[in-house]
PDB file of C-alpha atoms (C1' of nucleotides) in Angstrom:
ATOM      1  CA  UNK E   1      17.014 -14.555  -1.296  1.00  0.00           C
ATOM      2  CA  UNK E   2      14.700 -16.614  -3.012  1.00  0.00           C
ATOM      3  CA  UNK E   3      11.245 -14.818  -5.211  1.00  0.00           C
ATOM      4  CA  UNK E   4       8.514 -16.768  -2.483  1.00  0.00           C
ATOM      5  CA  UNK E   5      10.742 -15.698   0.488  1.00  0.00           C
ATOM      6  CA  UNK E   6      10.830 -11.486  -1.194  1.00  0.00           C
ATOM      7  CA  UNK E   7       7.241 -12.461  -2.439  1.00  0.00           C
ATOM      8  CA  UNK E   8       5.755 -13.600   1.582  1.00  0.00           C
ATOM      9  CA  UNK E   9       8.034 -10.537   3.722  1.00  0.00           C
ATOM     10  CA  UNK E  10       6.579  -7.816   0.651  1.00  0.00           C
ATOM     11  CA  UNK E  11       2.936  -8.858   1.154  1.00  0.00           C
ATOM     12  CA  UNK E  12       3.662  -8.547   4.503  1.00  0.00           C
ATOM     13  CA  UNK E  13       4.755  -4.561   4.460  1.00  0.00           C
ATOM     14  CA  UNK E  14       2.291  -4.580   1.747  1.00  0.00           C
ATOM     15  CA  UNK E  15      -0.788  -3.644   4.623  1.00  0.00           C
ATOM     16  CA  UNK E  16      -1.261  -0.218   6.323  1.00  0.00           C
ATOM     17  CA  UNK E  17      -1.277  -1.892   9.755  1.00  0.00           C
ATOM     18  CA  UNK E  18       1.432  -4.293   9.039  1.00  0.00           C
ATOM     19  CA  UNK E  19       2.842  -1.247   8.206  1.00  0.00           C
ATOM     20  CA  UNK E  20       3.542   0.490  11.074  1.00  0.00           C
ATOM     21  CA  UNK E  21       3.646  -2.973  12.995  1.00  0.00           C
ATOM     22  CA  UNK E  22       6.610  -3.405  11.466  1.00  0.00           C
ATOM     23  CA  UNK E  23       8.267   0.398  10.864  1.00  0.00           C
ATOM     24  CA  UNK E  24       7.207   0.623  15.041  1.00  0.00           C
ATOM     25  CA  UNK E  25       8.949  -2.053  15.816  1.00  0.00           C
ATOM     26  CA  UNK E  26      12.364  -0.662  13.561  1.00  0.00           C
ATOM     27  CA  UNK E  27      12.026   2.322  15.208  1.00  0.00           C
ATOM     28  CA  UNK E  28      12.146   1.082  19.380  1.00  0.00           C
ATOM     29  CA  UNK E  29      15.201  -1.439  18.036  1.00  0.00           C
ATOM     30  CA  UNK E  30      15.771  -2.872  19.593  1.00  0.00           C
ATOM     31  CA  UNK E  31      13.758  -3.195  22.814  1.00  0.00           C
ATOM     32  CA  UNK E  32      10.615  -4.896  20.949  1.00  0.00           C
ATOM     33  CA  UNK E  33       7.034  -3.688  21.715  1.00  0.00           C
ATOM     34  CA  UNK E  34       4.808  -5.683  23.019  1.00  0.00           C
ATOM     35  CA  UNK E  35       1.014  -6.503  20.904  1.00  0.00           C
ATOM     36  CA  UNK E  36      -0.735  -4.417  24.150  1.00  0.00           C
ATOM     37  CA  UNK E  37       1.304  -1.720  23.412  1.00  0.00           C
ATOM     38  CA  UNK E  38       1.191  -2.233  19.831  1.00  0.00           C
ATOM     39  CA  UNK E  39      -2.599  -2.560  20.313  1.00  0.00           C
ATOM     40  CA  UNK E  40      -2.524   0.720  22.063  1.00  0.00           C
ATOM     41  CA  UNK E  41      -0.041   2.878  19.696  1.00  0.00           C
ATOM     42  CA  UNK E  42      -1.739   1.784  16.652  1.00  0.00           C
ATOM     43  CA  UNK E  43      -5.148   1.705  17.352  1.00  0.00           C
ATOM     44  CA  UNK E  44      -5.331  -2.344  15.707  1.00  0.00           C
ATOM     45  CA  UNK E  45      -8.026  -4.436  18.423  1.00  0.00           C
ATOM     46  CA  UNK E  46      -5.354  -7.828  19.981  1.00  0.00           C
ATOM     47  CA  UNK E  47      -6.855 -10.002  17.697  1.00  0.00           C
ATOM     48  CA  UNK E  48      -6.714  -8.104  14.705  1.00  0.00           C
ATOM     49  CA  UNK E  49      -3.195  -6.848  15.724  1.00  0.00           C
ATOM     50  CA  UNK E  50      -2.395 -10.801  16.650  1.00  0.00           C
ATOM     51  CA  UNK E  51      -3.503 -12.037  12.774  1.00  0.00           C
ATOM     52  CA  UNK E  52      -0.923  -9.453  11.403  1.00  0.00           C
ATOM     53  CA  UNK E  53       1.885 -10.785  12.977  1.00  0.00           C
ATOM     54  CA  UNK E  54       1.497 -13.310  12.780  1.00  0.00           C
ATOM     55  CA  UNK E  55       1.946 -13.369   8.995  1.00  0.00           C
ATOM     56  CA  UNK E  56       5.434 -10.913   9.610  1.00  0.00           C
ATOM     57  CA  UNK E  57       6.685 -13.654  11.991  1.00  0.00           C
ATOM     58  CA  UNK E  58       5.841 -16.543   8.977  1.00  0.00           C
ATOM     59  CA  UNK E  59       7.179 -13.601   7.015  1.00  0.00           C
ATOM     60  CA  UNK E  60      10.804 -13.481   9.555  1.00  0.00           C
ATOM     61  CA  UNK E  61      10.346 -10.104   9.368  1.00  0.00           C
ATOM     62  CA  UNK E  62       9.799  -9.875  12.971  1.00  0.00           C
ATOM     63  CA  UNK E  63      11.139 -12.380  16.017  1.00  0.00           C
ATOM     64  CA  UNK E  64       9.370 -13.237  19.181  1.00  0.00           C
ATOM     65  CA  UNK E  65      10.830 -14.008  22.634  1.00  0.00           C
ATOM     66  CA  UNK E  66       8.205 -14.224  25.734  1.00  0.00           C
ATOM     67  CA  UNK E  67      10.181 -12.555  29.502  1.00  0.00           C
ATOM     68  CA  UNK E  68       7.677 -13.617  31.946  1.00  0.00           C
ATOM     69  CA  UNK E  69       3.525 -12.606  31.156  1.00  0.00           C
ATOM     70  CA  UNK E  70       4.617 -10.412  28.553  1.00  0.00           C
ATOM     71  CA  UNK E  71       5.318 -10.800  24.544  1.00  0.00           C
ATOM     72  CA  UNK E  72       8.651  -8.908  22.397  1.00  0.00           C
ATOM     73  CA  UNK E  73       8.418  -9.093  19.074  1.00  0.00           C
ATOM     74  CA  UNK E  74      11.425  -7.160  17.391  1.00  0.00           C
ATOM     75  CA  UNK E  75      12.573  -6.874  14.240  1.00  0.00           C
ATOM     76  CA  UNK E  76      14.609  -9.417  12.357  1.00  0.00           C
ATOM     77  CA  UNK E  77      16.874  -6.594  10.191  1.00  0.00           C
ATOM     78  CA  UNK E  78      18.580  -9.375   8.429  1.00  0.00           C
ATOM     79  CA  UNK E  79      15.425 -10.507   6.748  1.00  0.00           C
ATOM     80  CA  UNK E  80      15.147  -7.144   6.318  1.00  0.00           C
ATOM     81  CA  UNK E  81      18.423  -6.324   4.437  1.00  0.00           C
ATOM     82  CA  UNK E  82      17.542  -9.424   2.515  1.00  0.00           C
ATOM     83  CA  UNK E  83      14.724  -8.557   0.733  1.00  0.00           C
ATOM     84  CA  UNK E  84      16.221  -4.946   0.198  1.00  0.00           C
ATOM     85  CA  UNK E  85      19.429  -6.318  -1.861  1.00  0.00           C
ATOM     86  CA  UNK E  86      16.606  -9.025  -3.536  1.00  0.00           C
ATOM     87  CA  UNK E  87      15.326  -6.256  -4.682  1.00  0.00           C
ATOM     88  CA  UNK E  88      18.286  -4.266  -6.452  1.00  0.00           C
ATOM     89  CA  UNK E  89      21.031  -7.206  -6.924  1.00  0.00           C
ATOM     90  CA  UNK E  90      21.841  -8.102 -10.694  1.00  0.00           C
ATOM     91  CA  UNK E  91      20.817  -3.676 -11.366  1.00  0.00           C
ATOM     92  CA  UNK E  92      21.828  -2.874 -15.426  1.00  0.00           C
ATOM     93  CA  UNK E  93      22.903  -6.799 -15.527  1.00  0.00           C
ATOM     94  CA  UNK E  94      26.102  -5.848 -13.393  1.00  0.00           C
ATOM     95  CA  UNK E  95      27.650  -3.045 -15.999  1.00  0.00           C
ATOM     96  CA  UNK E  96      27.188   0.442 -15.400  1.00  0.00           C
ATOM     97  CA  UNK E  97      25.961   1.749 -13.312  1.00  0.00           C
ATOM     98  CA  UNK E  98      27.200   1.284 -10.148  1.00  0.00           C
ATOM     99  CA  UNK E  99      24.598  -0.159  -7.695  1.00  0.00           C
ATOM    100  CA  UNK E 100      24.757  -1.002  -4.425  1.00  0.00           C
ATOM    101  CA  UNK E 101      28.383   0.644  -4.321  1.00  0.00           C
ATOM    102  CA  UNK E 102      26.374   1.838  -1.708  1.00  0.00           C
ATOM    103  CA  UNK E 103      23.975  -0.320  -0.111  1.00  0.00           C
ATOM    104  CA  UNK E 104      21.177   0.628   2.828  1.00  0.00           C
ATOM    105  CA  UNK E 105      22.402  -1.358   5.843  1.00  0.00           C
ATOM    106  CA  UNK E 106      20.705  -1.751   8.733  1.00  0.00           C
ATOM    107  CA  UNK E 107      23.203  -2.724  11.526  1.00  0.00           C
ATOM    108  CA  UNK E 108      21.154  -3.533  14.682  1.00  0.00           C
TER     109      UNK E 108
ATOM    110  CA  UNK J   1       7.682   8.988   1.279  1.00  0.00           C
ATOM    111  CA  UNK J   2       4.284   9.122   2.374  1.00  0.00           C
ATOM    112  CA  UNK J   3       2.737   6.022   4.356  1.00  0.00           C
ATOM    113  CA  UNK J   4       0.309   4.975   0.948  1.00  0.00           C
ATOM    114  CA  UNK J   5       2.854   4.939  -1.414  1.00  0.00           C
ATOM    115  CA  UNK J   6       4.613   2.953   0.453  1.00  0.00           C
ATOM    116  CA  UNK J   7       1.894   0.683   0.719  1.00  0.00           C
ATOM    117  CA  UNK J   8       0.533   0.826  -2.905  1.00  0.00           C
ATOM    118  CA  UNK J   9       4.309   0.295  -3.576  1.00  0.00           C
ATOM    119  CA  UNK J  10       5.102  -2.557  -1.583  1.00  0.00           C
ATOM    120  CA  UNK J  11       1.638  -3.813  -2.421  1.00  0.00           C
ATOM    121  CA  UNK J  12       2.812  -2.672  -6.731  1.00  0.00           C
ATOM    122  CA  UNK J  13       6.261  -5.338  -5.878  1.00  0.00           C
ATOM    123  CA  UNK J  14       4.116  -8.193  -4.111  1.00  0.00           C
ATOM    124  CA  UNK J  15       3.196 -10.705  -5.901  1.00  0.00           C
ATOM    125  CA  UNK J  16       5.183 -13.345  -7.617  1.00  0.00           C
ATOM    126  CA  UNK J  17       4.483 -11.826 -11.807  1.00  0.00           C
ATOM    127  CA  UNK J  18       4.904  -7.899 -11.142  1.00  0.00           C
ATOM    128  CA  UNK J  19       8.569  -9.043  -8.646  1.00  0.00           C
ATOM    129  CA  UNK J  20       9.563 -11.235 -11.581  1.00  0.00           C
ATOM    130  CA  UNK J  21       8.475  -7.957 -14.319  1.00  0.00           C
ATOM    131  CA  UNK J  22      10.031  -5.508 -11.382  1.00  0.00           C
ATOM    132  CA  UNK J  23      13.517  -7.130 -11.485  1.00  0.00           C
ATOM    133  CA  UNK J  24      13.421  -8.010 -14.914  1.00  0.00           C
ATOM    134  CA  UNK J  25      13.275  -4.472 -16.088  1.00  0.00           C
ATOM    135  CA  UNK J  26      15.803  -3.470 -13.430  1.00  0.00           C
ATOM    136  CA  UNK J  27      18.202  -6.255 -14.659  1.00  0.00           C
ATOM    137  CA  UNK J  28      17.132  -4.115 -18.609  1.00  0.00           C
ATOM    138  CA  UNK J  29      17.744  -0.871 -16.572  1.00  0.00           C
ATOM    139  CA  UNK J  30      18.386   1.585 -18.004  1.00  0.00           C
ATOM    140  CA  UNK J  31      17.585  -0.246 -22.174  1.00  0.00           C
ATOM    141  CA  UNK J  32      13.623  -1.303 -20.872  1.00  0.00           C
ATOM    142  CA  UNK J  33      12.027  -3.981 -22.488  1.00  0.00           C
ATOM    143  CA  UNK J  34       8.571  -3.880 -24.366  1.00  0.00           C
ATOM    144  CA  UNK J  35       5.448  -5.839 -22.968  1.00  0.00           C
ATOM    145  CA  UNK J  36       6.575  -8.191 -25.785  1.00  0.00           C
ATOM    146  CA  UNK J  37       9.816  -9.052 -24.683  1.00  0.00           C
ATOM    147  CA  UNK J  38       8.305  -8.907 -21.327  1.00  0.00           C
ATOM    148  CA  UNK J  39       5.156 -11.148 -21.865  1.00  0.00           C
ATOM    149  CA  UNK J  40       7.793 -13.651 -23.951  1.00  0.00           C
ATOM    150  CA  UNK J  41      10.522 -14.322 -21.513  1.00  0.00           C
ATOM    151  CA  UNK J  42       8.092 -14.404 -18.203  1.00  0.00           C
ATOM    152  CA  UNK J  43       5.068 -16.182 -20.154  1.00  0.00           C
ATOM    153  CA  UNK J  44       2.713 -13.891 -18.513  1.00  0.00           C
ATOM    154  CA  UNK J  45      -0.489 -13.060 -21.424  1.00  0.00           C
ATOM    155  CA  UNK J  46      -0.369  -9.960 -22.568  1.00  0.00           C
ATOM    156  CA  UNK J  47      -3.806  -8.655 -20.991  1.00  0.00           C
ATOM    157  CA  UNK J  48      -2.307 -10.121 -17.598  1.00  0.00           C
ATOM    158  CA  UNK J  49       1.102  -8.117 -17.929  1.00  0.00           C
ATOM    159  CA  UNK J  50      -0.906  -4.703 -19.097  1.00  0.00           C
ATOM    160  CA  UNK J  51      -3.180  -4.575 -16.107  1.00  0.00           C
ATOM    161  CA  UNK J  52       0.397  -5.576 -13.416  1.00  0.00           C
ATOM    162  CA  UNK J  53       2.353  -3.385 -15.736  1.00  0.00           C
ATOM    163  CA  UNK J  54      -0.605  -0.995 -15.189  1.00  0.00           C
ATOM    164  CA  UNK J  55      -0.343  -1.800 -11.241  1.00  0.00           C
ATOM    165  CA  UNK J  56       3.537  -0.648 -11.332  1.00  0.00           C
ATOM    166  CA  UNK J  57       3.438   2.331 -12.965  1.00  0.00           C
ATOM    167  CA  UNK J  58       0.541   3.522 -10.078  1.00  0.00           C
ATOM    168  CA  UNK J  59       2.876   2.838  -7.826  1.00  0.00           C
ATOM    169  CA  UNK J  60       5.755   4.951  -9.758  1.00  0.00           C
ATOM    170  CA  UNK J  61       7.892   1.981  -9.568  1.00  0.00           C
ATOM    171  CA  UNK J  62       8.171   1.716 -13.815  1.00  0.00           C
ATOM    172  CA  UNK J  63       7.738   4.891 -16.575  1.00  0.00           C
ATOM    173  CA  UNK J  64       6.790   4.820 -20.154  1.00  0.00           C
ATOM    174  CA  UNK J  65       8.120   5.555 -23.131  1.00  0.00           C
ATOM    175  CA  UNK J  66       6.444   4.845 -26.625  1.00  0.00           C
ATOM    176  CA  UNK J  67       9.085   4.735 -29.425  1.00  0.00           C
ATOM    177  CA  UNK J  68       6.870   4.172 -32.314  1.00  0.00           C
ATOM    178  CA  UNK J  69       5.604   1.451 -32.780  1.00  0.00           C
ATOM    179  CA  UNK J  70       6.927  -0.027 -29.625  1.00  0.00           C
ATOM    180  CA  UNK J  71       5.880   0.464 -26.089  1.00  0.00           C
ATOM    181  CA  UNK J  72       9.310   0.777 -23.603  1.00  0.00           C
ATOM    182  CA  UNK J  73       9.578   0.287 -20.133  1.00  0.00           C
ATOM    183  CA  UNK J  74      12.021   0.752 -17.364  1.00  0.00           C
ATOM    184  CA  UNK J  75      12.151   0.643 -13.691  1.00  0.00           C
ATOM    185  CA  UNK J  76      11.897   4.134 -11.461  1.00  0.00           C
ATOM    186  CA  UNK J  77      15.306   3.976  -9.852  1.00  0.00           C
ATOM    187  CA  UNK J  78      14.447   6.988  -7.448  1.00  0.00           C
ATOM    188  CA  UNK J  79      10.916   5.871  -6.481  1.00  0.00           C
ATOM    189  CA  UNK J  80      12.973   2.071  -5.387  1.00  0.00           C
ATOM    190  CA  UNK J  81      15.588   3.846  -3.840  1.00  0.00           C
ATOM    191  CA  UNK J  82      12.741   5.829  -1.986  1.00  0.00           C
ATOM    192  CA  UNK J  83      11.258   3.066  -0.632  1.00  0.00           C
ATOM    193  CA  UNK J  84      14.252   1.022   0.760  1.00  0.00           C
ATOM    194  CA  UNK J  85      14.409   4.701   3.442  1.00  0.00           C
ATOM    195  CA  UNK J  86      11.231   4.908   4.526  1.00  0.00           C
ATOM    196  CA  UNK J  87      11.653   0.763   5.421  1.00  0.00           C
ATOM    197  CA  UNK J  88      14.962   1.461   6.989  1.00  0.00           C
ATOM    198  CA  UNK J  89      14.262   5.614   8.512  1.00  0.00           C
ATOM    199  CA  UNK J  90      14.424   5.321  12.224  1.00  0.00           C
ATOM    200  CA  UNK J  91      15.175   1.966  12.736  1.00  0.00           C
ATOM    201  CA  UNK J  92      16.601   1.890  16.925  1.00  0.00           C
ATOM    202  CA  UNK J  93      15.216   6.121  17.105  1.00  0.00           C
ATOM    203  CA  UNK J  94      17.835   7.094  15.044  1.00  0.00           C
ATOM    204  CA  UNK J  95      20.295   6.474  18.509  1.00  0.00           C
ATOM    205  CA  UNK J  96      22.909   3.242  18.571  1.00  0.00           C
ATOM    206  CA  UNK J  97      22.074   1.577  15.800  1.00  0.00           C
ATOM    207  CA  UNK J  98      24.157   3.176  12.992  1.00  0.00           C
ATOM    208  CA  UNK J  99      21.184   2.372  10.533  1.00  0.00           C
ATOM    209  CA  UNK J 100      21.574   3.368   6.764  1.00  0.00           C
ATOM    210  CA  UNK J 101      25.414   4.045   7.572  1.00  0.00           C
ATOM    211  CA  UNK J 102      25.820   3.320   4.590  1.00  0.00           C
ATOM    212  CA  UNK J 103      23.382   2.579   2.237  1.00  0.00           C
ATOM    213  CA  UNK J 104      21.764   1.255  -0.403  1.00  0.00           C
ATOM    214  CA  UNK J 105      20.876   2.634  -3.250  1.00  0.00           C
ATOM    215  CA  UNK J 106      21.267   2.104  -7.404  1.00  0.00           C
ATOM    216  CA  UNK J 107      22.617   5.355  -8.597  1.00  0.00           C
ATOM    217  CA  UNK J 108      21.935   3.703 -12.887  1.00  0.00           C
TER     218      UNK J 108
ATOM    219  C1'  DT T   1      -5.941 -23.919  43.149  1.00  0.00           C
ATOM    220  C1'  DC T   2      -8.842 -19.492  41.044  1.00  0.00           C
ATOM    221  C1'  DT T   3      -8.935 -14.982  39.424  1.00  0.00           C
ATOM    222  C1'  DA T   4      -6.634 -11.402  36.944  1.00  0.00           C
ATOM    223  C1'  DT T   5      -4.067  -9.800  32.372  1.00  0.00           C
ATOM    224  C1'  DA T   6      -2.693 -10.910  28.317  1.00  0.00           C
ATOM    225  C1'  DT T   7      -2.582 -12.622  24.137  1.00  0.00           C
ATOM    226  C1'  DT T   8      -4.102 -15.882  19.819  1.00  0.00           C
ATOM    227  C1'  DT T   9      -7.192 -18.882  17.772  1.00  0.00           C
ATOM    228  C1'  DC T  10     -11.430 -19.979  15.385  1.00  0.00           C
ATOM    229  C1'  DT T  11     -14.945 -18.522  12.354  1.00  0.00           C
ATOM    230  C1'  DA T  12     -18.165 -15.965   9.247  1.00  0.00           C
ATOM    231  C1'  DT T  13     -19.000 -12.094   6.973  1.00  0.00           C
ATOM    232  C1'  DT T  14     -17.069  -8.735   4.061  1.00  0.00           C
ATOM    233  C1'  DA T  15     -13.716  -6.435   0.149  1.00  0.00           C
ATOM    234  C1'  DT T  16     -10.014  -7.176  -3.082  1.00  0.00           C
ATOM    235  C1'  DT T  17      -6.486  -8.337  -6.150  1.00  0.00           C
ATOM    236  C1'  DC T  18      -6.330 -11.326 -10.080  1.00  0.00           C
ATOM    237  C1'  DT T  19      -6.984 -13.568 -14.535  1.00  0.00           C
ATOM    238  C1'  DC T  20      -7.437 -14.185 -19.537  1.00  0.00           C
ATOM    239  C1'  DG T  21     -10.398 -14.389 -23.214  1.00  0.00           C
ATOM    240  C1'  DA T  22     -12.961 -10.248 -26.621  1.00  0.00           C
ATOM    241  C1'  DA T  23     -13.069  -5.967 -28.376  1.00  0.00           C
ATOM    242  C1'  DA T  24     -11.202  -1.674 -28.588  1.00  0.00           C
ATOM    243  C1'  DT T  25      -7.153   1.394 -29.289  1.00  0.00           C
ATOM    244  C1'  DA T  26      -3.268   2.868 -31.577  1.00  0.00           C
ATOM    245  C1'  DT T  27       0.431   3.137 -34.605  1.00  0.00           C
ATOM    246  C1'  DG T  28       3.139   1.667 -39.166  1.00  0.00           C
ATOM    247  C1'  DA T  29       3.529   0.661 -43.916  1.00  0.00           C
ATOM    248  C1'  DA T  30       1.336  -0.797 -48.212  1.00  0.00           C
TER     249       DA T  30
ATOM    250  C1'  DT U   1      -7.423   4.311 -46.001  1.00  0.00           C
ATOM    251  C1'  DT U   2      -6.892  -0.456 -45.576  1.00  0.00           C
ATOM    252  C1'  DC U   3      -3.898  -3.382 -43.461  1.00  0.00           C
ATOM    253  C1'  DA U   4      -0.437  -5.946 -39.722  1.00  0.00           C
ATOM    254  C1'  DT U   5       0.944  -4.990 -34.981  1.00  0.00           C
ATOM    255  C1'  DA U   6       1.512  -4.173 -29.957  1.00  0.00           C
ATOM    256  C1'  DT U   7      -1.065  -3.295 -26.712  1.00  0.00           C
ATOM    257  C1'  DT U   8      -4.794  -2.434 -23.535  1.00  0.00           C
ATOM    258  C1'  DT U   9      -9.040  -1.865 -21.708  1.00  0.00           C
ATOM    259  C1'  DC U  10     -14.037  -4.136 -20.423  1.00  0.00           C
ATOM    260  C1'  DG U  11     -16.428  -8.012 -17.539  1.00  0.00           C
ATOM    261  C1'  DA U  12     -16.782 -11.429 -15.226  1.00  0.00           C
ATOM    262  C1'  DG U  13     -15.571 -15.371 -12.583  1.00  0.00           C
ATOM    263  C1'  DA U  14     -12.278 -17.441  -9.388  1.00  0.00           C
ATOM    264  C1'  DA U  15      -8.712 -17.019  -5.790  1.00  0.00           C
ATOM    265  C1'  DT U  16      -7.306 -14.586  -1.434  1.00  0.00           C
ATOM    266  C1'  DA U  17      -6.287 -11.758   2.942  1.00  0.00           C
ATOM    267  C1'  DA U  18      -8.197  -8.801   6.198  1.00  0.00           C
ATOM    268  C1'  DT U  19     -11.403  -8.086  10.533  1.00  0.00           C
ATOM    269  C1'  DA U  20     -12.790  -8.358  15.109  1.00  0.00           C
ATOM    270  C1'  DG U  21     -16.754 -10.634  18.069  1.00  0.00           C
ATOM    271  C1'  DA U  22     -16.489 -15.318  21.244  1.00  0.00           C
ATOM    272  C1'  DA U  23     -13.810 -18.582  23.480  1.00  0.00           C
ATOM    273  C1'  DA U  24      -8.748 -20.956  24.701  1.00  0.00           C
ATOM    274  C1'  DT U  25      -4.570 -20.268  25.608  1.00  0.00           C
ATOM    275  C1'  DA U  26      -0.460 -19.075  28.805  1.00  0.00           C
ATOM    276  C1'  DT U  27       0.974 -16.549  32.540  1.00  0.00           C
ATOM    277  C1'  DA U  28       2.050 -14.871  37.243  1.00  0.00           C
ATOM    278  C1'  DG U  29       0.001 -13.429  41.763  1.00  0.00           C
ATOM    279  C1'  DA U  30      -3.459 -13.572  45.350  1.00  0.00           C
TER     280       DA U  30
END
DNA sequence: TCTATATTTCTATTATTCTCGAAATATGAA
DNA sequence: TTCATATTTCGAGAATAATAGAAATATAGA
């Protein structure tokens, strides 16, 4: 992962409403959630929610599928895993500390 | 980890200069680095660097020790691990996806 | 086609964050 | 105690991000 990509992904998560949205999507994976459901459960106005979902999309952290009248957002687990790896890579210059010896990955 | 703590930690990392500082400290763990060394290697003015280090301290992502005339900053690995866990917990409502079956942790 | 529902885009306002020079503080050494 | 080095704090300007109402768009069904 490039530095700029990581900054964009971290910025997307570094906001209360967006972090709630992302975690709600993680919890609802792999089914996903509609903006309407998210708006109701997180008490965010539709236009504000839409703004935040766009940020998460731009960061590659969520994906979107249309199902008839409904839109379904889901978390992009691989992007999340790439971000986690970026944050912990090269720990202790590779020597000694047994970084990433056990790795946190989400597989769904 | 509380939501607010996670937002603060993510905000601390969601900025190019601070992400570079944090990763430099991860790479230099467990020895740590002085502000002078960081300022030189990352080409950030001392006052700007100090502002960013304060943000990272506030987020609990780095710690500080004085050694005579030098200050030594180090990454707070446990806070980082807590953040990684917060981001991936409750994936798929615990069922099915084998989340965190293998966990990314940095141990130094 | 017309209507209702779901969601996004636009626009303006408000709020927050970043940057860096200058001044202040802390330490060790002469 | 005076000086030099290292770093932080202060302050103000510039840049970026968040919010939500109103209008636009897209879909499905009557």
